[in-house]
Short mmCIF file of C-alpha atoms in Angstrom, two decimals:
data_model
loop_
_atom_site.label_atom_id
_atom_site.label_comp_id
_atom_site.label_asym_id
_atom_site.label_seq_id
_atom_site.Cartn_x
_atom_site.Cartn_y
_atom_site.Cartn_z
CA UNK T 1 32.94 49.36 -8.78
CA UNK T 2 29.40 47.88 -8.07
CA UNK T 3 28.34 47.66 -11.52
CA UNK T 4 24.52 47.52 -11.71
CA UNK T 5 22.75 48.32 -8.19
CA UNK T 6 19.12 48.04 -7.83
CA UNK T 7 16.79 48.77 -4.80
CA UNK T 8 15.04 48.38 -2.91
CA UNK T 9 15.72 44.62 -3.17
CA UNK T 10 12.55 43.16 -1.73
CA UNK T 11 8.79 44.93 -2.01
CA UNK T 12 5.48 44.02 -0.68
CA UNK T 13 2.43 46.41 -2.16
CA UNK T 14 -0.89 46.15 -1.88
CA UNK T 15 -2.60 46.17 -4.80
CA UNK T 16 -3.48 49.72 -6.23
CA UNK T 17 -0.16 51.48 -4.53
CA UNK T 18 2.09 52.68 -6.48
CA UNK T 19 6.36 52.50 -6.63
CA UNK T 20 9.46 52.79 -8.07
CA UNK T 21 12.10 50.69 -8.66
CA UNK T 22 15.65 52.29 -9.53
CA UNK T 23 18.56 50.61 -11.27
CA UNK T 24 22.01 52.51 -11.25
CA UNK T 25 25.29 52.13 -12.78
CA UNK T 26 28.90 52.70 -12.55
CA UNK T 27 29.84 51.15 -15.89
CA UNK T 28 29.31 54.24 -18.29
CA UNK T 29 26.80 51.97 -20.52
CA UNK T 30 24.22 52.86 -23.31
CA UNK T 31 21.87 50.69 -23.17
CA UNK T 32 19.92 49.85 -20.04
CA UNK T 33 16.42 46.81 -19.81
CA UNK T 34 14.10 46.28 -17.42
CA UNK T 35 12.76 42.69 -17.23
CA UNK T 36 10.75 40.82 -15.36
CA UNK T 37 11.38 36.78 -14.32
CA UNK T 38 8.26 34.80 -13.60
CA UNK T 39 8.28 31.06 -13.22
CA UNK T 40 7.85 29.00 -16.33
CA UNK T 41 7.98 32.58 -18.38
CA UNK T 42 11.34 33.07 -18.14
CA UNK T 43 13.12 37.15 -18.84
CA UNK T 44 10.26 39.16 -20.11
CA UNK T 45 11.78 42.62 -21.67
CA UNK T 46 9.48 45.13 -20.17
CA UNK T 47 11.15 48.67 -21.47
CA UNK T 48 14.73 49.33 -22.57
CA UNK T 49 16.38 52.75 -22.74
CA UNK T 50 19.67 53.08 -25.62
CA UNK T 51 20.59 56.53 -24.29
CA UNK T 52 19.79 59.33 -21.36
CA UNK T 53 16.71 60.81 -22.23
CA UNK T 54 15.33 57.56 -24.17
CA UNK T 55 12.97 54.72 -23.42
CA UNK T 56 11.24 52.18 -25.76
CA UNK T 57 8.64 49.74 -24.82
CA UNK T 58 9.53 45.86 -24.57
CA UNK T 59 7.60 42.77 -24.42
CA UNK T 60 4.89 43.57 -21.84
CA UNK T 61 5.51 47.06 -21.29
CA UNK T 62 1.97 47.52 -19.54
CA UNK T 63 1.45 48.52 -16.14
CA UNK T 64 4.82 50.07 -16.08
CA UNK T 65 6.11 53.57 -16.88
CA UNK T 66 9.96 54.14 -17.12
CA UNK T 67 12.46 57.38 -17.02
CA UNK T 68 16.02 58.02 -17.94
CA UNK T 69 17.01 61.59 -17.13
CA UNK T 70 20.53 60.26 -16.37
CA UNK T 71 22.44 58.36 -17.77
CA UNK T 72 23.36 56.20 -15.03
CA UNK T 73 19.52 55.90 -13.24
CA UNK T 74 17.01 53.75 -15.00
CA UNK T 75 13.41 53.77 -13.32
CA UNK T 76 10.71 51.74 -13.11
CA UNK T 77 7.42 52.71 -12.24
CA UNK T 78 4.28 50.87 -11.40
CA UNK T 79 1.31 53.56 -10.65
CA UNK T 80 -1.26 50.89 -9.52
CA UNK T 81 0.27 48.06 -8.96
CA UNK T 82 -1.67 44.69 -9.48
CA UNK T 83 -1.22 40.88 -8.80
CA UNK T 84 -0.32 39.86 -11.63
CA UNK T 85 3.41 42.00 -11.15
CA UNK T 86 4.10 40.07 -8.56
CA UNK T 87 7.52 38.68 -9.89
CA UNK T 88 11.64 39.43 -9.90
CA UNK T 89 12.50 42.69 -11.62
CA UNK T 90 15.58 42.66 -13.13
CA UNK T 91 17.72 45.37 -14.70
CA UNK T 92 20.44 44.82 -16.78
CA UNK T 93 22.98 46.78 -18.70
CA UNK T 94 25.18 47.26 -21.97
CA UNK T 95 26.48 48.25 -25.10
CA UNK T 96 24.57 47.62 -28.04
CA UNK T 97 21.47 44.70 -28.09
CA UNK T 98 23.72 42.00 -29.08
CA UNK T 99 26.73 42.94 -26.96
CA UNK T 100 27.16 41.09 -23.12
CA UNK T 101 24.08 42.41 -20.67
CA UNK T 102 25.24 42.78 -17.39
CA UNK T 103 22.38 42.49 -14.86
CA UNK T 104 21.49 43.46 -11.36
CA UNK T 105 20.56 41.39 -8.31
CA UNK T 106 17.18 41.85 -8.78
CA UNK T 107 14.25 43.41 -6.90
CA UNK T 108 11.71 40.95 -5.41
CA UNK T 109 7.92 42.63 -5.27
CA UNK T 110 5.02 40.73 -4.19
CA UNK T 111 1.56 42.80 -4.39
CA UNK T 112 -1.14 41.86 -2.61
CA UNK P 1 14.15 38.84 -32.75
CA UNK P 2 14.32 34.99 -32.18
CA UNK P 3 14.20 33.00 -29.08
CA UNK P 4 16.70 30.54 -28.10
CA UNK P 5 15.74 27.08 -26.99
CA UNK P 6 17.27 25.23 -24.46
CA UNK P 7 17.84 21.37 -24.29
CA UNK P 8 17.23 19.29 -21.88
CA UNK P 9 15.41 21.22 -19.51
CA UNK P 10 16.76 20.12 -16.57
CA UNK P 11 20.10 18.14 -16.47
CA UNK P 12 21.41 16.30 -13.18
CA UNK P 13 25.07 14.70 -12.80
CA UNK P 14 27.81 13.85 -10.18
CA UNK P 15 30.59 16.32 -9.15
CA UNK P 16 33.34 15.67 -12.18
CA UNK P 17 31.59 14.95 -14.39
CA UNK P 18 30.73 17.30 -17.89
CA UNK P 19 27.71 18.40 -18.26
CA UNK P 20 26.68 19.91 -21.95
CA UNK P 21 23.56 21.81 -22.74
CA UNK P 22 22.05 22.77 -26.03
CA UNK P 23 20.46 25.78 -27.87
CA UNK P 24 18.52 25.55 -31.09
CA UNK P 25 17.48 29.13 -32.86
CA UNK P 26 15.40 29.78 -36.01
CA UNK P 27 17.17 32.38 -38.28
CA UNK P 28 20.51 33.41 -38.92
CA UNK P 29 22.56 34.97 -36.45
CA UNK P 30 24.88 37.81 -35.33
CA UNK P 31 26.02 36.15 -32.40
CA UNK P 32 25.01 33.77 -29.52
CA UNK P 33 25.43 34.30 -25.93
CA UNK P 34 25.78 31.81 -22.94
CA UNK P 35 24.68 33.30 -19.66
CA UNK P 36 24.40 31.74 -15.97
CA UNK P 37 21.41 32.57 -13.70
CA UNK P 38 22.37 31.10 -10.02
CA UNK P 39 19.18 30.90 -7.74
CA UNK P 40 17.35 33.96 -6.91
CA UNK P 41 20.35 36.07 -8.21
CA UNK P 42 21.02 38.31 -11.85
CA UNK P 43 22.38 36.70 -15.15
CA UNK P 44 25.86 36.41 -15.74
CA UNK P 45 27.51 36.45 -19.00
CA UNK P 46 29.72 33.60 -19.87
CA UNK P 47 31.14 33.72 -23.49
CA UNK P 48 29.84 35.11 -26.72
CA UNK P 49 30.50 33.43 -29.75
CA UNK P 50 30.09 35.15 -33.41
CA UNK P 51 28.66 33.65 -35.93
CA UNK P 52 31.76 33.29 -38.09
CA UNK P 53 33.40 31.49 -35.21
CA UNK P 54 33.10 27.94 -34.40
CA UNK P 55 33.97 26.78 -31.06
CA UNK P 56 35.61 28.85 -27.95
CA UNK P 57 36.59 28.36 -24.52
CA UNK P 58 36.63 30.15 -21.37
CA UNK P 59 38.02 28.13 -17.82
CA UNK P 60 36.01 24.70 -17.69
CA UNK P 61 33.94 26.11 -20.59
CA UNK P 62 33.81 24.91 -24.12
CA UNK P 63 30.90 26.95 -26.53
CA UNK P 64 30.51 25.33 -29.52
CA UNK P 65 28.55 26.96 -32.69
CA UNK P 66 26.94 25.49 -35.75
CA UNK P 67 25.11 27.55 -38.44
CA UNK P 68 24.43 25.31 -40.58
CA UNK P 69 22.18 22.88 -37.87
CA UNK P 70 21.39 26.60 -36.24
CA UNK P 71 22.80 25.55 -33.16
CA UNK P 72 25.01 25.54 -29.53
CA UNK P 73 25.78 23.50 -27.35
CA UNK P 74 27.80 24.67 -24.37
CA UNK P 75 30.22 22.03 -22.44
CA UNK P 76 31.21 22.51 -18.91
CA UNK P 77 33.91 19.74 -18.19
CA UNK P 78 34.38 18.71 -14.41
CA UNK P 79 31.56 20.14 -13.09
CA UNK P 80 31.67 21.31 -9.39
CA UNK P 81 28.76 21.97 -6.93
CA UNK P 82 29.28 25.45 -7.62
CA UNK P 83 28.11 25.16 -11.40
CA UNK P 84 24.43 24.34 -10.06
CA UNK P 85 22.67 27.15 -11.71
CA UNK P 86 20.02 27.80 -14.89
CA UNK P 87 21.92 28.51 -18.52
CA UNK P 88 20.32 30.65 -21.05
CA UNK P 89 21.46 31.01 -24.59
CA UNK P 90 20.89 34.47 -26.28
CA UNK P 91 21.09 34.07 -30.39
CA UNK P 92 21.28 37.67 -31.43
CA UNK P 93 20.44 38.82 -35.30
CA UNK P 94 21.13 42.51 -35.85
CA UNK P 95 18.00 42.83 -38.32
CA UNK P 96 14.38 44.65 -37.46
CA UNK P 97 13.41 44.21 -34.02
CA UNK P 98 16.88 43.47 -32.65
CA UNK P 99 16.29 42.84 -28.84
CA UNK P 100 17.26 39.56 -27.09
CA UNK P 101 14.61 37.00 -26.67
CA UNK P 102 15.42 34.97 -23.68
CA UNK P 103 14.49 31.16 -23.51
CA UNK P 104 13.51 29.35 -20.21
CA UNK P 105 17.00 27.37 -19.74
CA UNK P 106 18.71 24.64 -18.70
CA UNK P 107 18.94 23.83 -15.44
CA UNK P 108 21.95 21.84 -14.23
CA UNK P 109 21.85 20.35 -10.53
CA UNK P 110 25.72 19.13 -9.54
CA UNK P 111 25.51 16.59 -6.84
CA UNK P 112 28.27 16.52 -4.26
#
């Protein structure tokens, strides 16, 4: 039982390329977020799905494009990737908005 | 959606001894969560504590929860160099715009 998986685990772009980022699961959960962790920002919600086939837009959903054709995959897409997304992606997992998250290990990108 | 505010911002102590850490919200509340970030790695969830309920423990962890002051403070008694991480609190209110709003955390250094 691994939970919530996410790869790859470490990025360098240059800045225009594009990627994905893909967050799985083994838990059987709703509700799956994409955030982002910058220093002295803190978790940024970026987009949030609460079922397969459904996405919503977060805090700073800009830049970034999401799918959820299954249930377990959640992905995150950057089509031209900049500087400023340089940061720690994180996906996390759950229930409901107010019920326990339960994250990934996070995906480190760096764009150059 | 509200943000939780942590207090102090960073918080240093010897090996056995407790450490406690605050959270201060705006509005009323569902529930409040307490989650641990070690370096470089995903949130975990600790305990989550409704808002009809007014302390609860888990291990070495004592939650604590006051509505009137709009408050939490979470106690972790005999720390160990293993509790070195960040803590977030997550004050959830199940109104419009219902996702959590994460703070930047307090982060706790336990010195061998």
């Amino acid at each position: 039982n691994a939970g919530v998986t996410q790869t790859p685990k470490f990025r360098v772009l240059k800045t225009g390329q594009s990627m994905t980022l893909l967050c799985a699961q083994d838990m059987n959960h709703e509700y799956m977020y994409w955030y982002r962790q910058d220093p002295g920002m803190g978790l940024r919600l970026i987009h949030y799905s609460v079922g397969e086939g459904t996405t919503a837009k977060g805090e700073v959903p800009d830049g970034y494009n999401v799918s959820r054709l299954k249930k377990q995959n959640f992905l995150l897409g950057l089509e031209s990737a900049a500087p400023s997304q340089t940061s720690v992606y994180f996906c996390a997992i759950g229930q409901g908005f107010g019920e326990t998250q339960y994250f990934g290990p996070g995906t480190r990108l760096l764009v150059l | 959606s509200q943000q939780g505010e942590e207090d102090p911002q960073a918080l240093s102590i010897q090996e056995g001894e407790n450490a406690t850490m605050n959270c201060s919200y705006k509005t009323s509340i569902n529930n409040l969560q307490w989650y641990r970030q070690n370096s470089g790695r995903g949130l975990v969830h600790l305990i989550l504590i409704r808002s009809n309920e007014r302390e609860k423990h888990s291990g070495r962890l004592r939650v604590t929860l006051d509505t009137s002051k709009k408050s939490s403070s979470l106690l972790i008694t005999a720390s160990r160099a293993a509790d070195t991480a960040s803590y977030f609190c997550a004050p959830y209110n199940a109104g419009n715009n219902r996702k959590l709003i994460w703070g930047l955390g307090t982060s706790l250094a336990v010195n061998p």
